[in-house]
Amino acid sequence: MTSISVLKQREKQIYQKGKQPFEMTCETKSLAGAVSQRACVFCGSRVVLYPIADALHLIHGPIGCASYTWDIRGAQSSGPELHRMSFSTDLSETDIIYGGEKKLKKALLELIEKYSPKAAFIYCTCIVGIIGDDVDAVCRQVEKETNIPVIAVHSEGFKGTKKDGYKAACDALFSLIERNKAPRVTIPDSINILGEFNIGGETWIIKKYYEAMGVKVVSVITGDGRVDEVMQARNAALNVVQCSGSVTHLAKQMEKEYGIPFIRVSYFGIEDTSDALYQVAVHFKKTPEILKKTRELIKKEVKAIVPSLETMKKDLEGKKAAIYVGGAFKAFSLIKALKTLGMEVVLAGSQTGTKEDYEVLRQMCNEGTVILDDSNPLELAKYSVEKDADLFIGGVKERPIAYKMGIGFCDHNHERKIPLVGFEGMVNFAKEVHGTVTSPIWDLVPRRQNPIGKEGAI
Amino acid sequence: MTSISVLKQREKQIYQKGKQPFEMTCETKSLAGAVSQRACVFCGSRVVLYPIADALHLIHGPIGCASYTWDIRGAQSSGPELHRMSFSTDLSETDIIYGGEKKLKKALLELIEKYSPKAAFIYCTCIVGIIGDDVDAVCRQVEKETNIPVIAVHSEGFKGTKKDGYKAACDALFSLIERNKAPRVTIPDSINILGEFNIGGETWIIKKYYEAMGVKVVSVITGDGRVDEVMQARNAALNVVQCSGSVTHLAKQMEKEYGIPFIRVSYFGIEDTSDALYQVAVHFKKTPEILKKTRELIKKEVKAIVPSLETMKKDLEGKKAAIYVGGAFKAFSLIKALKTLGMEVVLAGSQTGTKEDYEVLRQMCNEGTVILDDSNPLELAKYSVEKDADLFIGGVKERPIAYKMGIGFCDHNHERKIPLVGFEGMVNFAKEVHGTVTSPIWDLVPRRQNPIGKEGAI
Amino acid sequence: MTPSRPYKETPSYTATQNACKLCTPLGASLVFQGIEGCVPLLHGSQGCSTYMRRYLISHFKEPVDIASSNFTEETAVFGGGANLKLAIENVARQYAPSMIGIATTCLSETIGDDVRLILNSMDNSINGTALVHVSTPSYSGTHVDGFHGAVAAVVDRFNPADKRIVYRPKKKKTINLFPGMLSNEDLRHLKDIFEDFHTPVTILPDYSERLEGPSWQEYQAIQKGGTTLSAIEKMNVSVHSMEFGAVLALAAEKGQATAGGILNKRFGVSCTRLPIPIGVKATDRFLDILSQISRRPVPERYKKEKWRVVDTYVDGNKYVSKKRALIYGEEDFVVSMAGFLAEVGIIPVLCASGGKSKTFKAALEQTLPENLIDQVIIQNDMDFTCMEETAAAMPEALRPELIIGNSKGYAMARRLKIPMVRVGFPIHDRVGGSRILHVGYKGAQQLFDTIVNAILTEKQTESRIGYSYM
Amino acid sequence: MTPSRPYKETPSYTATQNACKLCTPLGASLVFQGIEGCVPLLHGSQGCSTYMRRYLISHFKEPVDIASSNFTEETAVFGGGANLKLAIENVARQYAPSMIGIATTCLSETIGDDVRLILNSMDNSINGTALVHVSTPSYSGTHVDGFHGAVAAVVDRFNPADKRIVYRPKKKKTINLFPGMLSNEDLRHLKDIFEDFHTPVTILPDYSERLEGPSWQEYQAIQKGGTTLSAIEKMNVSVHSMEFGAVLALAAEKGQATAGGILNKRFGVSCTRLPIPIGVKATDRFLDILSQISRRPVPERYKKEKWRVVDTYVDGNKYVSKKRALIYGEEDFVVSMAGFLAEVGIIPVLCASGGKSKTFKAALEQTLPENLIDQVIIQNDMDFTCMEETAAAMPEALRPELIIGNSKGYAMARRLKIPMVRVGFPIHDRVGGSRILHVGYKGAQQLFDTIVNAILTEKQTESRIGYSYM
């Protein structure tokens, strides 16, 4: 694979454990021309707010941003499905010249009239920042006229990275919560579930666990989300934050404003799920019943899934995996879960990890594992083939890279439709991995054909 | 079309109105080697008995006869669907050598045990006649053991024509009716509907009319048929026989044995349907209410369909049709119905017409119309092209002939799924005809391309 | 994830309930349709030929003429010789065929007509029309036996042992191909493959044009197309024969006379028997052999097709991996289709056929990987009712999730609520049945796409949400 | 049976709700994928390229690399020139491409980057890599405009007016084909057709190999395949150009610069504009012209295909006659598809597109028979929500019974409970979307089979009985 050269400016974002001293560059802008797997600010905001099912999500800009994000996520709703629509002001040449405020207002009023949403989020795209529409002013006017929260999300694509988009979404959420003018009442033994988006119904799995533990869930932000529920979030006793940071900013704000403490957890894999539930139980140790129930729950759930995991492990033992995900936190969980299945991680990387994240990754991985920050198709292909991976875990943009090289693939992104969290999610994950890794199809791919002479690419 | 020569022996079965003196040969065996469109005795029996939905229909012979007749007819049932199964003793080499009686008996007992039918019909196929199984004896034994009517249908394929199959079925039906040992009670103003097989729900349409007229329907033979209902047929005051003869034999037997009079009708087309209903009403003239209701019914129904027929007629006026059907009686109705639509019949033929039938046909048709008895693909193609037909009405075996020559087609056989009887059936018929005749596809077929030089067959 | 041994008991009844097979003469009639200028003639009742015409028409949507000697009661008593002769004369007069293919039915077989003798008495021809007989009593074997029997009978008739080999041109290395019962599209594709290998081929039978021709300007007594008699006569000078069908191969090993076997025995034409080339591996094998015999490299086009389909397998691997399928149909078809399914990761948990060969199981065991065999129920002489009952009785975790076979399984699939992919013969409830491609890389591509999409459709339709991405 | 004038009022909203179109740079990116060794580069935010990659990958199931100049806030303030240069350098270094296709996004267009000037300052190339720019502000036009714009830009760049025509060989009568946005299978089929006419062709763009390649032994920075730059440079010596697209043709008539138009104006290469050859009549027209220009008769193979499909139309005529369909997608696609439907007897009661040309209606009026136009609602600049509301508001007797279009209409079809046939771009919820064949007789055959079978499936599934014969 010597044919693939790594760009000089990117060398510091690639590390192979054991080789050099560890000094990873990260949290930088993507390099121009590097075909990053990253998205933009707008994408970050859209991911976080998307699951709020009774809100209107209006994208203010030309049509592209709306078209490409229409119904692309597996976030489920138990009721309204307004979030699955794709609304856009679809700005045209004249709007660019004369400004889009009027069109935005008219569109908003019409849509609110038609769909009666509980709130409206207006996503500002690149161009809105340039033509200078006062979106906040329009929002204020419409909020006044319609009596529902109308909130601008400042997600102009070029104004930072996806992470800045998370922050913009958190600001919007906090602004929504702030609109709750009722007195705050802290509900005992209660939590908000943060950073959980109900992909394939994952929120429901986690909620079920908490209910079994005797913990009240005040709101989920934003899985199966509802405007009213989000506005109640102020009354929870604890914020339990999943995912490596998309909603951490909100938790921090709520801690600062309302004094609600937060803990960071992951629900992925047996180890992390158990740990998450214990942490919450321990937090509410004044209600000892909770810890007792938590123990029973975990015992029961683990017992239920171990046999099928063990069966699959037999086929998976020693197989090698490559991981490239959005947040590094997810990578940690994946490494542990893959260990549960007897698999080894040979490549780990993320789009948005911090220096500390990569240090943790380094410690978790074996000698020789390649660690990558904000990588691109060429690098991902190069290293997963060099490391002879049997499996690649990533999102839709990584899929064709893995497949082209004849490597099994597991989608661990927002587009998947299968719940992977909690104990039952672990079984689903194992099945997905097992299904692809043990497929006989790999016998046929050029990379696996002996003698290597049999050319594939012709 | 001079390339197609007509077999000398067949010349007397072809007549072109106006050309020769009318002297039609018919009711003969099909000529060996002539690729008749006819079937066999078994086929005739199977058609008549098929719709009895709660009876077991077991075909005694090698597998073919059962395979080819599995679920091929559109006869609907409002309840049980046992008639749609294909049961066969599937005789093998050893059965041929040692006889099939034991296998038949075992099969029967098992099937009756499994499906609890109300009666069983055992169809004898060609080979049964040859190997000499005493099917009647087996039936008697099984009837005794199971206490349901078990009736042999003597339908050995080679022992005559399809008509003989009708007769064998009528014998079986009469034998079933005879098993009703209760005293006969003639129900006033009541009828049996004979020769109506509920294709696409046609029985229900006709029943609805009679009910509206105040006439009681004791049984339908055999549309949406039930064993118990058939056994009640003795109690009707009148037999109303549809179709050119398939169940006439039964009506005659019932007249002879029970003194039930019968009339022959057709429910196809406005004219014939009205006529049929009037005839029945007139028969029950002692209840004048019936005639009154009948008049109202017909008036209402005709009024409802005329506008849409008129609309379609505009497109169909002057188009030419070829008809080749099983029984000539059906051809009569079709000619009238096509006239209603403004169409002209240029070819008419049947598989089983009698001399009288053909005489009627001749009188109904215009000068130049070709009349055919027991025809074959070559003749049908030859004459429908020579007569420049726009439409061919026939069954599944005629379809490819019409289509190959680029002629529209309407299925008027048992395989169709759409009801064509009565007033609403007339609209369906018109739609079918209109749909195919006005299709733009005919612009593309070789026959319709100008200049003719553009060869199609290449 | 190896499930425990599946439920293996299959119900057994005396009667056949919704057969998964047809009678012998149908197969023979189909072969005769694949010979240029040939008219099939069934020696028996009128009904047989009418029913078979109807059955074939419903699949091919084309005229299918099959003549009948049209037995009467007297014929049955006094023998069918006179009727047969009359039928032959009439067919010859009306169609002016190159050949009349005569298949006997159960009726004529049982009354003991000696058709061979009758034909011999006519010198096996009439006014230049060759007469060929195949014995097809419907009480022994199925339509597949009639098919192979007719192919063998035709080859036998036109390549008699005493035939002098007039020429053996070195340059024209013609190959004989006996493809078995494939679709028109399969036959067309095979012809394209041989053309791209620049290798002449005689395919017997080849009904691909005759049973899928153009609309006509003038009516054609016999449709164009089919293997010519002159090509059949030259089969003995071909360099090689290929016979498709894993079950047929085992039968041939056990001594059954096949077309390829006859040519080998009489003229020393070497013969390769291989499974129907469904799937990448089976196609690899077919093209390898073809490449060896023709001494031509596999054309670029097929290499591209191969690696494209492999890439597609990869793209779809997760949709099919470990999915459980029920396959049915002709035995050879089921064996090759099972091989294809196994190749892409689908477990053919129930392989069923109405066929009666004794080698169905052996052929599947040769084809499927060892670790699968344990999870597969193999059953021939099976009807649709037993198939359905067997599938329904399987524990849920082992029950088929996909039904693959001809359209006769629809009622079963509907009741079992399992999505169905239509392949093979017959397809009576859809159009284009004869245009389904099974063989070659392209066939594998289309089968794979169709199967994956059937799974995706089911998933999307059954989902409460109905995502627009998969 | 002529229904009265259908319900013509269509709802109108300010916002677009579930758009039936994509933004301009996507079309340009697709064109660049169809040029050998070319890497597309979007001058704008990182998100644009990532979203479009994702969108294209979901259809093609292949890697689709699109670089980004990755604007920052500073870029937006101080201009994107520096970023663009850096991006070009990095792409050149990492991919060593033959060409970088630069499409501007709304962002760079709005801040007013003069990309032409920047590229001119670089001599429109870097280390032998050609740089080509197309202006694609997403607020004007749709992906189709981006597509045609990119094709024209590429032809313009490599065929400058002052270019000396070095040679004009008489024997090699190359034809230029600008097919528009077709599927991979369409492009493959078109190449086969030209090969069978023994006529060299340069198709621009041709992404059929690049976006449907084999699995790899080694990773390929840029997949193989695509129109070569050397072929594009020689377009000015071709004997003729063909441009597909009825709407494009009308635009060209009104003065829009198209690739064929440029070559005609500058070099006198004659140009035929014709609708996408979907259906028998449109294919007849295409092959007639091809036959005239190449002076070769239509090969036997296509005659056979033609008459086979006509025969199939006949076989299926009653299933489709007077059926009502809703079609949507790119305008040119809808026009040609509507023509095909009308040809087989289906009434395209609602023809919709998100496109914004002013000639959509005119193109349809040219294409559809006069007696149909009255029954057809034609609407461009339409989104899926208005489409659905329009369809739902139609009186039952006039409402669509069939939905034909890309997979984005699924939710609508599901809610309206109308069976849907997936064609065009994108197909995100099935595999093989890029293998759908639309053009040629074979495409007509497959479309017809698919449509008839969709109707039959619906009929069979919805029937209480579920017959196994149709």
Tab-separated table of N, CA and C in Angstrom, chain A residues 9 29-33 35-39 43 62 67-70 72 85-88 90-93 96 106 110 114-115 126-127 130 158 376 378 381 396-397 400 404-405 415 446 452 457, chain D residues 13-19 21 23 26 45-47 50-51 53-55 62-63 68-72 76 90-91 93-95 106-107 110 138-140 213-217 219-221 385 389 408:
chain	number	residue	atom	x	y	z
A	9	GLN	N	0.940	17.796	6.043
A	9	GLN	CA	0.275	18.530	7.121
A	9	GLN	C	-0.565	17.612	8.007
A	29	LYS	N	-9.145	22.729	12.342
A	29	LYS	CA	-10.004	22.739	11.170
A	29	LYS	C	-9.529	21.648	10.223
A	30	SER	N	-10.447	21.101	9.442
A	30	SER	CA	-10.018	20.147	8.426
A	30	SER	C	-9.184	20.880	7.393
A	31	LEU	N	-8.229	20.163	6.872
A	31	LEU	CA	-7.343	20.736	5.876
A	31	LEU	C	-8.093	20.928	4.554
A	32	ALA	N	-7.894	22.099	3.942
A	32	ALA	CA	-8.546	22.333	2.652
A	32	ALA	C	-8.080	21.285	1.650
A	33	GLY	N	-8.996	20.728	0.931
A	33	GLY	CA	-8.655	19.767	-0.115
A	33	GLY	C	-8.392	18.353	0.381
A	35	VAL	N	-10.535	16.081	1.726
A	35	VAL	CA	-11.684	15.176	1.725
A	35	VAL	C	-11.924	14.588	3.113
A	36	SER	N	-12.182	15.496	4.032
A	36	SER	CA	-12.481	15.085	5.404
A	36	SER	C	-13.789	14.300	5.433
A	37	GLN	N	-13.937	13.466	6.467
A	37	GLN	CA	-15.214	12.770	6.646
A	37	GLN	C	-16.156	13.622	7.490
A	38	ARG	N	-15.675	14.800	7.875
A	38	ARG	CA	-16.485	15.663	8.720
A	38	ARG	C	-17.602	16.362	7.957
A	39	ALA	N	-18.555	16.889	8.702
A	39	ALA	CA	-19.589	17.702	8.080
A	39	ALA	C	-19.360	19.158	8.468
A	43	CYS	N	-24.662	20.675	10.378
A	43	CYS	CA	-24.841	19.240	10.616
A	43	CYS	C	-24.894	18.951	12.104
A	62	PRO	N	-30.554	28.102	0.691
A	62	PRO	CA	-30.874	27.400	-0.552
A	62	PRO	C	-31.214	25.942	-0.259
A	67	SER	N	-32.360	19.231	1.433
A	67	SER	CA	-32.492	18.007	0.636
A	67	SER	C	-31.618	16.885	1.191
A	68	TYR	N	-30.374	17.246	1.529
A	68	TYR	CA	-29.434	16.192	1.931
A	68	TYR	C	-29.696	15.665	3.328
A	69	THR	N	-30.522	16.349	4.095
A	69	THR	CA	-30.751	15.890	5.473
A	69	THR	C	-32.177	15.413	5.698
A	70	TRP	N	-32.899	15.215	4.603
A	70	TRP	CA	-34.294	14.780	4.715
A	70	TRP	C	-34.378	13.320	5.165
A	72	ILE	N	-32.844	11.399	7.095
A	72	ILE	CA	-31.681	10.522	7.005
A	72	ILE	C	-31.330	9.859	8.320
A	85	MET	N	-39.947	15.640	8.341
A	85	MET	CA	-40.150	16.473	7.165
A	85	MET	C	-38.918	17.342	6.920
A	86	SER	N	-38.781	17.764	5.688
A	86	SER	CA	-37.659	18.610	5.322
A	86	SER	C	-38.189	19.953	4.834
A	87	PHE	N	-38.059	20.967	5.686
A	87	PHE	CA	-38.587	22.303	5.344
A	87	PHE	C	-37.449	23.249	5.006
A	88	SER	N	-37.614	24.001	3.969
A	88	SER	CA	-36.566	24.935	3.570
A	88	SER	C	-37.172	26.214	3.017
A	90	ASP	N	-35.654	27.661	0.781
A	90	ASP	CA	-35.303	27.450	-0.634
A	90	ASP	C	-34.978	28.782	-1.310
A	91	LEU	N	-33.993	29.484	-0.760
A	91	LEU	CA	-33.680	30.832	-1.242
A	91	LEU	C	-33.268	30.815	-2.706
A	92	SER	N	-33.738	31.821	-3.408
A	92	SER	CA	-33.387	31.920	-4.819
A	92	SER	C	-32.574	33.184	-5.036
A	93	GLU	N	-32.166	33.375	-6.250
A	93	GLU	CA	-31.290	34.491	-6.593
A	93	GLU	C	-31.806	35.833	-6.048
A	96	ILE	N	-31.330	36.283	-2.422
A	96	ILE	CA	-29.945	36.563	-2.065
A	96	ILE	C	-29.683	38.062	-2.221
A	106	LYS	N	-42.828	34.701	6.124
A	106	LYS	CA	-44.031	34.180	5.468
A	106	LYS	C	-44.053	32.649	5.550
A	110	GLU	N	-46.891	30.400	7.579
A	110	GLU	CA	-47.669	29.377	6.851
A	110	GLU	C	-47.496	27.990	7.461
A	114	LYS	N	-50.121	25.581	9.293
A	114	LYS	CA	-50.465	24.290	8.687
A	114	LYS	C	-50.205	23.123	9.634
A	115	TYR	N	-49.074	23.139	10.332
A	115	TYR	CA	-48.671	21.947	11.085
A	115	TYR	C	-48.848	22.063	12.600
A	126	CYS	N	-25.008	28.675	5.746
A	126	CYS	CA	-23.877	29.527	5.358
A	126	CYS	C	-24.297	30.915	4.886
A	127	ILE	N	-25.188	30.879	3.904
A	127	ILE	CA	-25.462	32.087	3.154
A	127	ILE	C	-26.182	33.147	3.972
A	130	ILE	N	-24.001	35.471	5.435
A	130	ILE	CA	-23.392	36.407	4.483
A	130	ILE	C	-24.354	37.516	4.074
A	158	PHE	N	-19.977	27.351	7.812
A	158	PHE	CA	-18.537	27.620	7.784
A	158	PHE	C	-18.033	28.191	9.103
A	376	ASN	N	-9.279	10.714	6.374
A	376	ASN	CA	-9.912	10.769	5.052
A	376	ASN	C	-9.889	9.379	4.410
A	378	LEU	N	-8.448	7.921	1.955
A	378	LEU	CA	-7.186	7.280	1.595
A	378	LEU	C	-6.495	6.703	2.820
A	381	ALA	N	-8.434	3.658	4.279
A	381	ALA	CA	-8.227	2.457	3.473
A	381	ALA	C	-6.825	1.911	3.698
A	396	VAL	N	-21.923	6.091	7.131
A	396	VAL	CA	-22.232	5.812	5.727
A	396	VAL	C	-21.094	6.210	4.780
A	397	LYS	N	-20.314	7.213	5.146
A	397	LYS	CA	-19.234	7.635	4.252
A	397	LYS	C	-18.036	6.695	4.332
A	400	PRO	N	-18.363	2.571	1.958
A	400	PRO	CA	-17.802	2.134	0.675
A	400	PRO	C	-16.295	1.925	0.721
A	404	LYS	N	-15.015	-1.569	-0.487
A	404	LYS	CA	-14.128	-1.648	-1.650
A	404	LYS	C	-12.919	-2.521	-1.356
A	405	MET	N	-12.491	-2.489	-0.102
A	405	MET	CA	-11.310	-3.267	0.251
A	405	MET	C	-11.687	-4.669	0.734
A	415	GLU	N	-27.542	6.872	11.056
A	415	GLU	CA	-28.401	6.381	10.002
A	415	GLU	C	-28.895	4.961	10.229
A	446	PRO	N	-11.175	-9.777	-3.982
A	446	PRO	CA	-9.797	-9.867	-4.476
A	446	PRO	C	-8.770	-9.943	-3.346
A	452	ILE	N	-2.460	-14.156	-4.662
A	452	ILE	CA	-2.813	-12.743	-4.750
A	452	ILE	C	-2.846	-12.279	-6.208
A	457	ALA	N	-9.273	-5.438	-9.257
A	457	ALA	CA	-9.477	-4.202	-10.001
A	457	ALA	C	-8.983	-4.417	-11.415
D	13	TYR	N	-47.150	27.031	-1.439
D	13	TYR	CA	-46.607	27.469	-0.156
D	13	TYR	C	-45.330	28.258	-0.399
D	14	THR	N	-44.970	29.044	0.578
D	14	THR	CA	-43.719	29.802	0.477
D	14	THR	C	-42.527	28.879	0.695
D	15	ALA	N	-42.620	28.029	1.724
D	15	ALA	CA	-41.509	27.124	2.013
D	15	ALA	C	-41.559	25.922	1.084
D	16	THR	N	-40.397	25.333	0.868
D	16	THR	CA	-40.348	24.065	0.151
D	16	THR	C	-40.419	22.946	1.185
D	17	GLN	N	-41.321	21.990	0.965
D	17	GLN	CA	-41.542	20.935	1.932
D	17	GLN	C	-41.220	19.597	1.274
D	18	ASN	N	-40.118	19.018	1.644
D	18	ASN	CA	-39.628	17.779	1.026
D	18	ASN	C	-39.391	18.005	-0.468
D	19	ALA	N	-38.272	18.616	-0.712
D	19	ALA	CA	-37.951	19.047	-2.069
D	19	ALA	C	-37.791	17.878	-3.027
D	21	LYS	N	-35.737	18.034	-5.617
D	21	LYS	CA	-34.588	18.529	-6.376
D	21	LYS	C	-33.405	18.593	-5.422
D	23	CYS	N	-29.218	20.498	-4.890
D	23	CYS	CA	-28.617	21.774	-5.238
D	23	CYS	C	-27.606	21.622	-6.371
D	26	LEU	N	-24.216	19.494	-6.757
D	26	LEU	CA	-24.272	18.040	-6.816
D	26	LEU	C	-24.198	17.546	-8.250
D	45	SER	N	-18.119	25.450	2.196
D	45	SER	CA	-17.978	24.823	3.510
D	45	SER	C	-17.699	23.332	3.384
D	46	GLN	N	-17.139	22.790	4.452
D	46	GLN	CA	-16.869	21.354	4.496
D	46	GLN	C	-18.165	20.554	4.343
D	47	GLY	N	-19.228	21.034	4.951
D	47	GLY	CA	-20.474	20.274	4.979
D	47	GLY	C	-21.019	19.949	3.596
D	50	THR	N	-19.377	16.931	2.154
D	50	THR	CA	-19.699	15.724	2.919
D	50	THR	C	-21.140	15.281	2.666
D	51	TYR	N	-22.049	16.235	2.673
D	51	TYR	CA	-23.451	15.873	2.424
D	51	TYR	C	-23.646	15.293	1.030
D	53	ARG	N	-21.391	13.846	-0.881
D	53	ARG	CA	-20.762	12.524	-0.940
D	53	ARG	C	-21.713	11.480	-0.393
D	54	ARG	N	-22.242	11.781	0.793
D	54	ARG	CA	-23.147	10.881	1.468
D	54	ARG	C	-24.357	10.551	0.589
D	55	TYR	N	-24.870	11.572	-0.066
D	55	TYR	CA	-26.064	11.415	-0.896
D	55	TYR	C	-25.768	10.522	-2.101
D	62	GLU	N	-20.719	3.290	-3.672
D	62	GLU	CA	-19.309	3.330	-4.065
D	62	GLU	C	-18.663	4.514	-3.365
D	63	PRO	N	-17.353	4.493	-3.208
D	63	PRO	CA	-16.711	5.683	-2.662
D	63	PRO	C	-16.917	6.842	-3.637
D	68	SER	N	-13.110	19.595	-0.508
D	68	SER	CA	-13.721	20.868	-0.130
D	68	SER	C	-12.618	21.881	0.136
D	69	SER	N	-12.895	23.148	-0.188
D	69	SER	CA	-11.905	24.167	0.158
D	69	SER	C	-12.080	24.591	1.611
D	70	ASN	N	-13.128	24.098	2.214
D	70	ASN	CA	-13.312	24.203	3.657
D	70	ASN	C	-13.192	25.636	4.190
D	71	PHE	N	-14.212	26.401	3.864
D	71	PHE	CA	-14.269	27.786	4.342
D	71	PHE	C	-14.236	27.906	5.857
D	72	THR	N	-13.613	28.979	6.333
D	72	THR	CA	-13.749	29.343	7.743
D	72	THR	C	-14.391	30.719	7.781
D	76	ALA	N	-14.623	33.660	4.778
D	76	ALA	CA	-15.834	34.345	4.341
D	76	ALA	C	-15.629	35.855	4.345
D	90	ASN	N	-3.430	20.672	-2.347
D	90	ASN	CA	-3.540	19.439	-1.569
D	90	ASN	C	-4.185	18.308	-2.367
D	91	VAL	N	-5.236	18.629	-3.093
D	91	VAL	CA	-5.876	17.605	-3.922
D	91	VAL	C	-4.873	17.090	-4.954
D	93	ARG	N	-1.675	17.065	-4.825
D	93	ARG	CA	-0.617	16.268	-4.202
D	93	ARG	C	-1.141	14.888	-3.805
D	94	GLN	N	-2.309	14.869	-3.183
D	94	GLN	CA	-2.794	13.605	-2.638
D	94	GLN	C	-3.342	12.676	-3.723
D	95	TYR	N	-3.965	13.228	-4.757
D	95	TYR	CA	-4.627	12.386	-5.746
D	95	TYR	C	-3.891	12.313	-7.076
D	106	CYS	N	-23.014	28.193	-2.872
D	106	CYS	CA	-23.706	29.458	-2.630
D	106	CYS	C	-22.818	30.421	-1.837
D	107	LEU	N	-22.044	29.843	-0.924
D	107	LEU	CA	-21.223	30.677	-0.056
D	107	LEU	C	-20.176	31.456	-0.850
D	110	THR	N	-21.653	33.950	-3.203
D	110	THR	CA	-22.250	35.140	-2.596
D	110	THR	C	-21.190	36.126	-2.129
D	138	SER	N	-26.094	27.479	-5.462
D	138	SER	CA	-27.237	26.572	-5.278
D	138	SER	C	-28.553	27.334	-5.210
D	139	TYR	N	-28.487	28.662	-5.137
D	139	TYR	CA	-29.758	29.402	-5.103
D	139	TYR	C	-30.304	29.652	-6.503
D	140	SER	N	-29.555	29.208	-7.513
D	140	SER	CA	-30.160	29.369	-8.834
D	140	SER	C	-30.113	28.033	-9.559
D	213	GLY	N	-17.561	0.083	-9.825
D	213	GLY	CA	-16.375	-0.694	-10.126
D	213	GLY	C	-16.290	-1.967	-9.308
D	214	PRO	N	-15.229	-2.727	-9.555
D	214	PRO	CA	-15.000	-3.974	-8.820
D	214	PRO	C	-14.495	-3.695	-7.404
D	215	SER	N	-14.472	-4.745	-6.602
D	215	SER	CA	-13.756	-4.641	-5.339
D	215	SER	C	-12.273	-4.562	-5.663
D	216	TRP	N	-11.524	-4.091	-4.684
D	216	TRP	CA	-10.132	-3.789	-4.980
D	216	TRP	C	-9.148	-4.686	-4.254
D	217	GLN	N	-8.037	-4.847	-4.909
D	217	GLN	CA	-6.898	-5.501	-4.294
D	217	GLN	C	-6.133	-4.435	-3.497
D	219	TYR	N	-6.146	-0.071	-2.567
D	219	TYR	CA	-7.009	1.097	-2.592
D	219	TYR	C	-6.634	2.017	-3.738
D	220	GLN	N	-7.637	2.574	-4.374
D	220	GLN	CA	-7.408	3.443	-5.497
D	220	GLN	C	-7.825	4.850	-5.121
D	221	ALA	N	-6.869	5.742	-5.198
D	221	ALA	CA	-7.178	7.114	-4.837
D	221	ALA	C	-8.324	7.618	-5.710
D	385	THR	N	-44.525	17.488	-1.046
D	385	THR	CA	-45.729	17.748	-0.264
D	385	THR	C	-46.855	18.250	-1.171
D	389	GLU	N	-50.368	16.379	-1.972
D	389	GLU	CA	-51.651	17.051	-1.752
D	389	GLU	C	-52.451	17.143	-3.048
D	408	LYS	N	-37.251	8.969	-3.372
D	408	LYS	CA	-37.675	10.000	-2.422
D	408	LYS	C	-39.198	10.125	-2.334
